[in-house]
PDB file of C-alpha atoms and ligand atoms in Angstrom:
ATOM      1  CA  MET A   4     -24.028 -40.679  -8.294  1.00 53.00           C
ATOM      2  CA  ASP A   5     -25.703 -37.951 -10.324  1.00 60.00           C
ATOM      3  CA  ASP A   6     -22.904 -36.099 -12.411  1.00 75.00           C
ATOM      4  CA  GLU A   7     -25.273 -33.515 -13.667  1.00 81.00           C
ATOM      5  CA  ILE A   8     -24.707 -29.990 -12.481  1.00 77.00           C
ATOM      6  CA  LYS A   9     -27.853 -28.374 -11.169  1.00 80.00           C
ATOM      7  CA  TYR A  10     -27.415 -24.536 -11.592  1.00 75.00           C
ATOM      8  CA  LYS A  11     -29.659 -22.312  -9.421  1.00 74.00           C
ATOM      9  CA  ASN A  12     -31.776 -19.669 -10.927  1.00 78.00           C
ATOM     10  CA  VAL A  13     -30.557 -16.109 -10.227  1.00 68.00           C
ATOM     11  CA  LYS A  14     -33.563 -15.457  -7.981  1.00 76.00           C
ATOM     12  CA  GLU A  15     -32.372 -18.395  -5.825  1.00 77.00           C
ATOM     13  CA  LEU A  16     -29.085 -16.921  -5.163  1.00 69.00           C
ATOM     14  CA  PRO A  17     -28.211 -14.744  -2.027  1.00 67.00           C
ATOM     15  CA  PRO A  18     -28.198 -11.098  -2.557  1.00 70.00           C
ATOM     16  CA  MET A  19     -24.383 -10.912  -1.921  1.00 62.00           C
ATOM     17  CA  THR A  20     -21.759 -13.453  -2.432  1.00 56.00           C
ATOM     18  CA  VAL A  21     -19.439 -12.469   0.535  1.00 58.00           C
ATOM     19  CA  SER A  22     -19.568 -12.514   4.425  1.00 55.00           C
ATOM     20  CA  THR A  23     -19.722  -9.030   5.680  1.00 58.00           C
ATOM     21  CA  GLY A  24     -18.562 -10.275   9.002  1.00 57.00           C
ATOM     22  CA  LEU A  25     -15.203 -11.426   7.804  1.00 57.00           C
ATOM     23  CA  MET A  26     -14.754  -8.374   5.603  1.00 61.00           C
ATOM     24  CA  LEU A  27     -15.040  -6.049   8.598  1.00 67.00           C
ATOM     25  CA  VAL A  28     -11.883  -7.482  10.143  1.00 72.00           C
ATOM     26  CA  ASN A  29      -9.988  -8.058   6.896  1.00 74.00           C
ATOM     27  CA  LYS A  30      -8.772  -4.654   5.551  1.00 83.00           C
ATOM     28  CA  THR A  31      -8.089  -5.759   2.043  1.00 82.00           C
ATOM     29  CA  GLY A  32      -7.245  -2.196   0.988  1.00 86.00           C
ATOM     30  CA  SER A  33      -3.521  -3.055   1.526  1.00 85.00           C
ATOM     31  CA  TRP A  34      -3.567  -5.438  -1.336  1.00 85.00           C
ATOM     32  CA  ARG A  35      -4.475  -2.651  -3.889  1.00 92.00           C
ATOM     33  CA  SER A  36      -2.126  -1.664  -6.609  1.00 94.00           C
ATOM     34  CA  LEU A  37      -4.793   0.003  -8.568  1.00 96.00           C
ATOM     35  CA  ARG A  38      -7.300   2.469  -7.269  1.00 97.00           C
ATOM     36  CA  PRO A  39     -10.823   3.030  -8.509  1.00 97.00           C
ATOM     37  CA  ILE A  40     -11.735   6.600  -9.131  1.00 97.00           C
ATOM     38  CA  ILE A  41     -15.448   7.396  -9.940  1.00 98.00           C
ATOM     39  CA  ASP A  42     -16.336  10.246 -12.355  1.00 98.00           C
ATOM     40  CA  GLU A  43     -19.288  11.787 -10.863  1.00 96.00           C
ATOM     41  CA  ASP A  44     -20.231  13.540 -14.134  1.00 97.00           C
ATOM     42  CA  LYS A  45     -20.536  10.107 -15.871  1.00 98.00           C
ATOM     43  CA  CYS A  46     -22.178   8.183 -13.001  1.00 97.00           C
ATOM     44  CA  ILE A  47     -25.868   7.681 -13.300  1.00 96.00           C
ATOM     45  CA  SER A  48     -26.233   6.228  -9.765  1.00 95.00           C
ATOM     46  CA  CYS A  49     -27.417   2.815 -11.122  1.00 94.00           C
ATOM     47  CA  MET A  50     -25.553   1.013  -8.238  1.00 93.00           C
ATOM     48  CA  ILE A  51     -24.300  -1.837 -10.479  1.00 95.00           C
ATOM     49  CA  CYS A  52     -20.818  -1.223  -8.994  1.00 96.00           C
ATOM     50  CA  TRP A  53     -22.274  -1.567  -5.349  1.00 95.00           C
ATOM     51  CA  LYS A  54     -23.902  -4.803  -6.328  1.00 94.00           C
ATOM     52  CA  TYR A  55     -20.918  -6.472  -7.954  1.00 94.00           C
ATOM     53  CA  CYS A  56     -18.037  -5.391  -5.595  1.00 94.00           C
ATOM     54  CA  PRO A  57     -16.853  -8.545  -4.081  1.00 90.00           C
ATOM     55  CA  GLU A  58     -15.636  -6.793  -0.856  1.00 87.00           C
ATOM     56  CA  ALA A  59     -19.055  -4.897  -0.463  1.00 88.00           C
ATOM     57  CA  CYS A  60     -16.930  -1.788   0.075  1.00 91.00           C
ATOM     58  CA  ILE A  61     -18.844   0.683  -2.026  1.00 95.00           C
ATOM     59  CA  ASP A  62     -21.298   2.570   0.133  1.00 93.00           C
ATOM     60  CA  ILE A  63     -24.354   4.566  -1.093  1.00 93.00           C
ATOM     61  CA  VAL A  64     -24.260   8.035   0.174  1.00 95.00           C
ATOM     62  CA  ASP A  65     -26.949  10.548  -1.025  1.00 95.00           C
ATOM     63  CA  ASP A  66     -27.662   8.051  -3.837  1.00 93.00           C
ATOM     64  CA  LYS A  67     -24.058   8.182  -4.970  1.00 95.00           C
ATOM     65  CA  PRO A  68     -21.504   5.311  -4.909  1.00 96.00           C
ATOM     66  CA  VAL A  69     -18.577   6.043  -2.507  1.00 97.00           C
ATOM     67  CA  ILE A  70     -15.703   3.591  -2.294  1.00 96.00           C
ATOM     68  CA  ASN A  71     -14.266   2.560   1.142  1.00 94.00           C
ATOM     69  CA  LEU A  72     -10.495   2.373   0.326  1.00 94.00           C
ATOM     70  CA  ASP A  73      -9.731   0.607   3.627  1.00 92.00           C
ATOM     71  CA  TYR A  74     -11.317  -2.522   1.929  1.00 91.00           C
ATOM     72  CA  CYS A  75     -11.146  -1.950  -1.791  1.00 94.00           C
ATOM     73  CA  LYS A  76      -8.547  -4.514  -3.018  1.00 93.00           C
ATOM     74  CA  GLY A  77      -8.395  -2.889  -6.609  1.00 95.00           C
ATOM     75  CA  CYS A  78      -9.781  -5.977  -8.367  1.00 95.00           C
ATOM     76  CA  ALA A  79     -11.494  -3.540 -11.047  1.00 97.00           C
ATOM     77  CA  ILE A  80     -14.709  -5.531 -11.167  1.00 97.00           C
ATOM     78  CA  CYS A  81     -16.616  -2.260 -10.542  1.00 97.00           C
ATOM     79  CA  ALA A  82     -15.005  -0.630 -13.439  1.00 98.00           C
ATOM     80  CA  GLU A  83     -15.708  -3.599 -15.675  1.00 97.00           C
ATOM     81  CA  GLU A  84     -19.429  -3.727 -14.841  1.00 96.00           C
ATOM     82  CA  CYS A  85     -20.076   0.068 -14.879  1.00 96.00           C
ATOM     83  CA  PRO A  86     -22.369   0.660 -17.880  1.00 96.00           C
ATOM     84  CA  LYS A  87     -21.130   4.266 -18.173  1.00 97.00           C
ATOM     85  CA  GLU A  88     -17.349   3.566 -17.904  1.00 97.00           C
ATOM     86  CA  ALA A  89     -17.507   6.037 -15.042  1.00 98.00           C
ATOM     87  CA  ILE A  90     -14.853   4.130 -13.067  1.00 98.00           C
ATOM     88  CA  GLU A  91     -11.179   4.555 -13.950  1.00 98.00           C
ATOM     89  CA  MET A  92      -8.520   2.274 -12.346  1.00 98.00           C
ATOM     90  CA  LEU A  93      -5.363   4.401 -11.696  1.00 97.00           C
ATOM     91  CA  GLU A  94      -2.106   3.094 -10.290  1.00 95.00           C
ATOM     92  CA  GLU A  95      -1.487   3.809  -6.691  1.00 90.00           C
ATOM     93  CA  GLY A  96       0.812   6.555  -5.865  1.00 80.00           C
ATOM     94  CA  LYS A  97       0.299   8.427  -9.175  1.00 70.00           C
TER      95      LYS A  97
HETATM   96  S1  LIG B  13     -21.828   1.406 -11.884  1.00 88.80           S
HETATM   97 FE1  LIG B  13     -21.025   3.261 -12.710  1.00 88.80          FE
HETATM   98  S2  LIG B  13     -22.793   4.538 -13.236  1.00 88.80           S
HETATM   99 FE2  LIG B  13     -23.542   2.931 -11.913  1.00 88.80          FE
HETATM  100  S3  LIG B  13     -23.342   3.714  -9.893  1.00 88.80           S
HETATM  101 FE3  LIG B  13     -21.334   2.662 -10.219  1.00 88.80          FE
HETATM  102  S4  LIG B  13     -20.124   4.289 -11.031  1.00 88.80           S
HETATM  103 FE4  LIG B  13     -22.197   5.124 -11.207  1.00 88.80          FE
HETATM  104  S1  LIG B  14     -11.945  -2.341  -7.338  1.00 88.80           S
HETATM  105 FE1  LIG B  14     -14.062  -1.915  -7.260  1.00 88.80          FE
HETATM  106  S2  LIG B  14     -15.099  -3.977  -7.135  1.00 88.80           S
HETATM  107 FE2  LIG B  14     -12.819  -4.228  -6.496  1.00 88.80          FE
HETATM  108  S3  LIG B  14     -12.911  -4.103  -4.397  1.00 88.80           S
HETATM  109 FE3  LIG B  14     -12.494  -2.033  -5.178  1.00 88.80          FE
HETATM  110  S4  LIG B  14     -14.538  -1.056  -5.242  1.00 88.80           S
HETATM  111 FE4  LIG B  14     -14.919  -3.234  -5.016  1.00 88.80          FE
END
């Protein structure tokens, strides 16, 4: 048996890492304790947040990211990856 791990080149990976079919019936927004808020003044519409969101719940509307809170689980990956620090995670209910 070959124990060597063979990593794929990024160009060989699928464009997204989630199944959109499953996501449509699994409203993960109820998991959320932190809510992402986008500062439109800081946002440069690079769409990195859209690319990285594991729930694929960031839509692009008029070239701007819009988060669908029915599916956003509050993981904060978008906030971590945003190059302009334009996404703040706020506690739910505050
Ligand atoms: S990653 Fe940040 S700057 Fe880029 S589109 Fe998303 S919110 Fe805007
Ligand atoms: S916090 Fe950001 S990355 Fe995580 S599910 Fe919500 S929109 Fe997607």
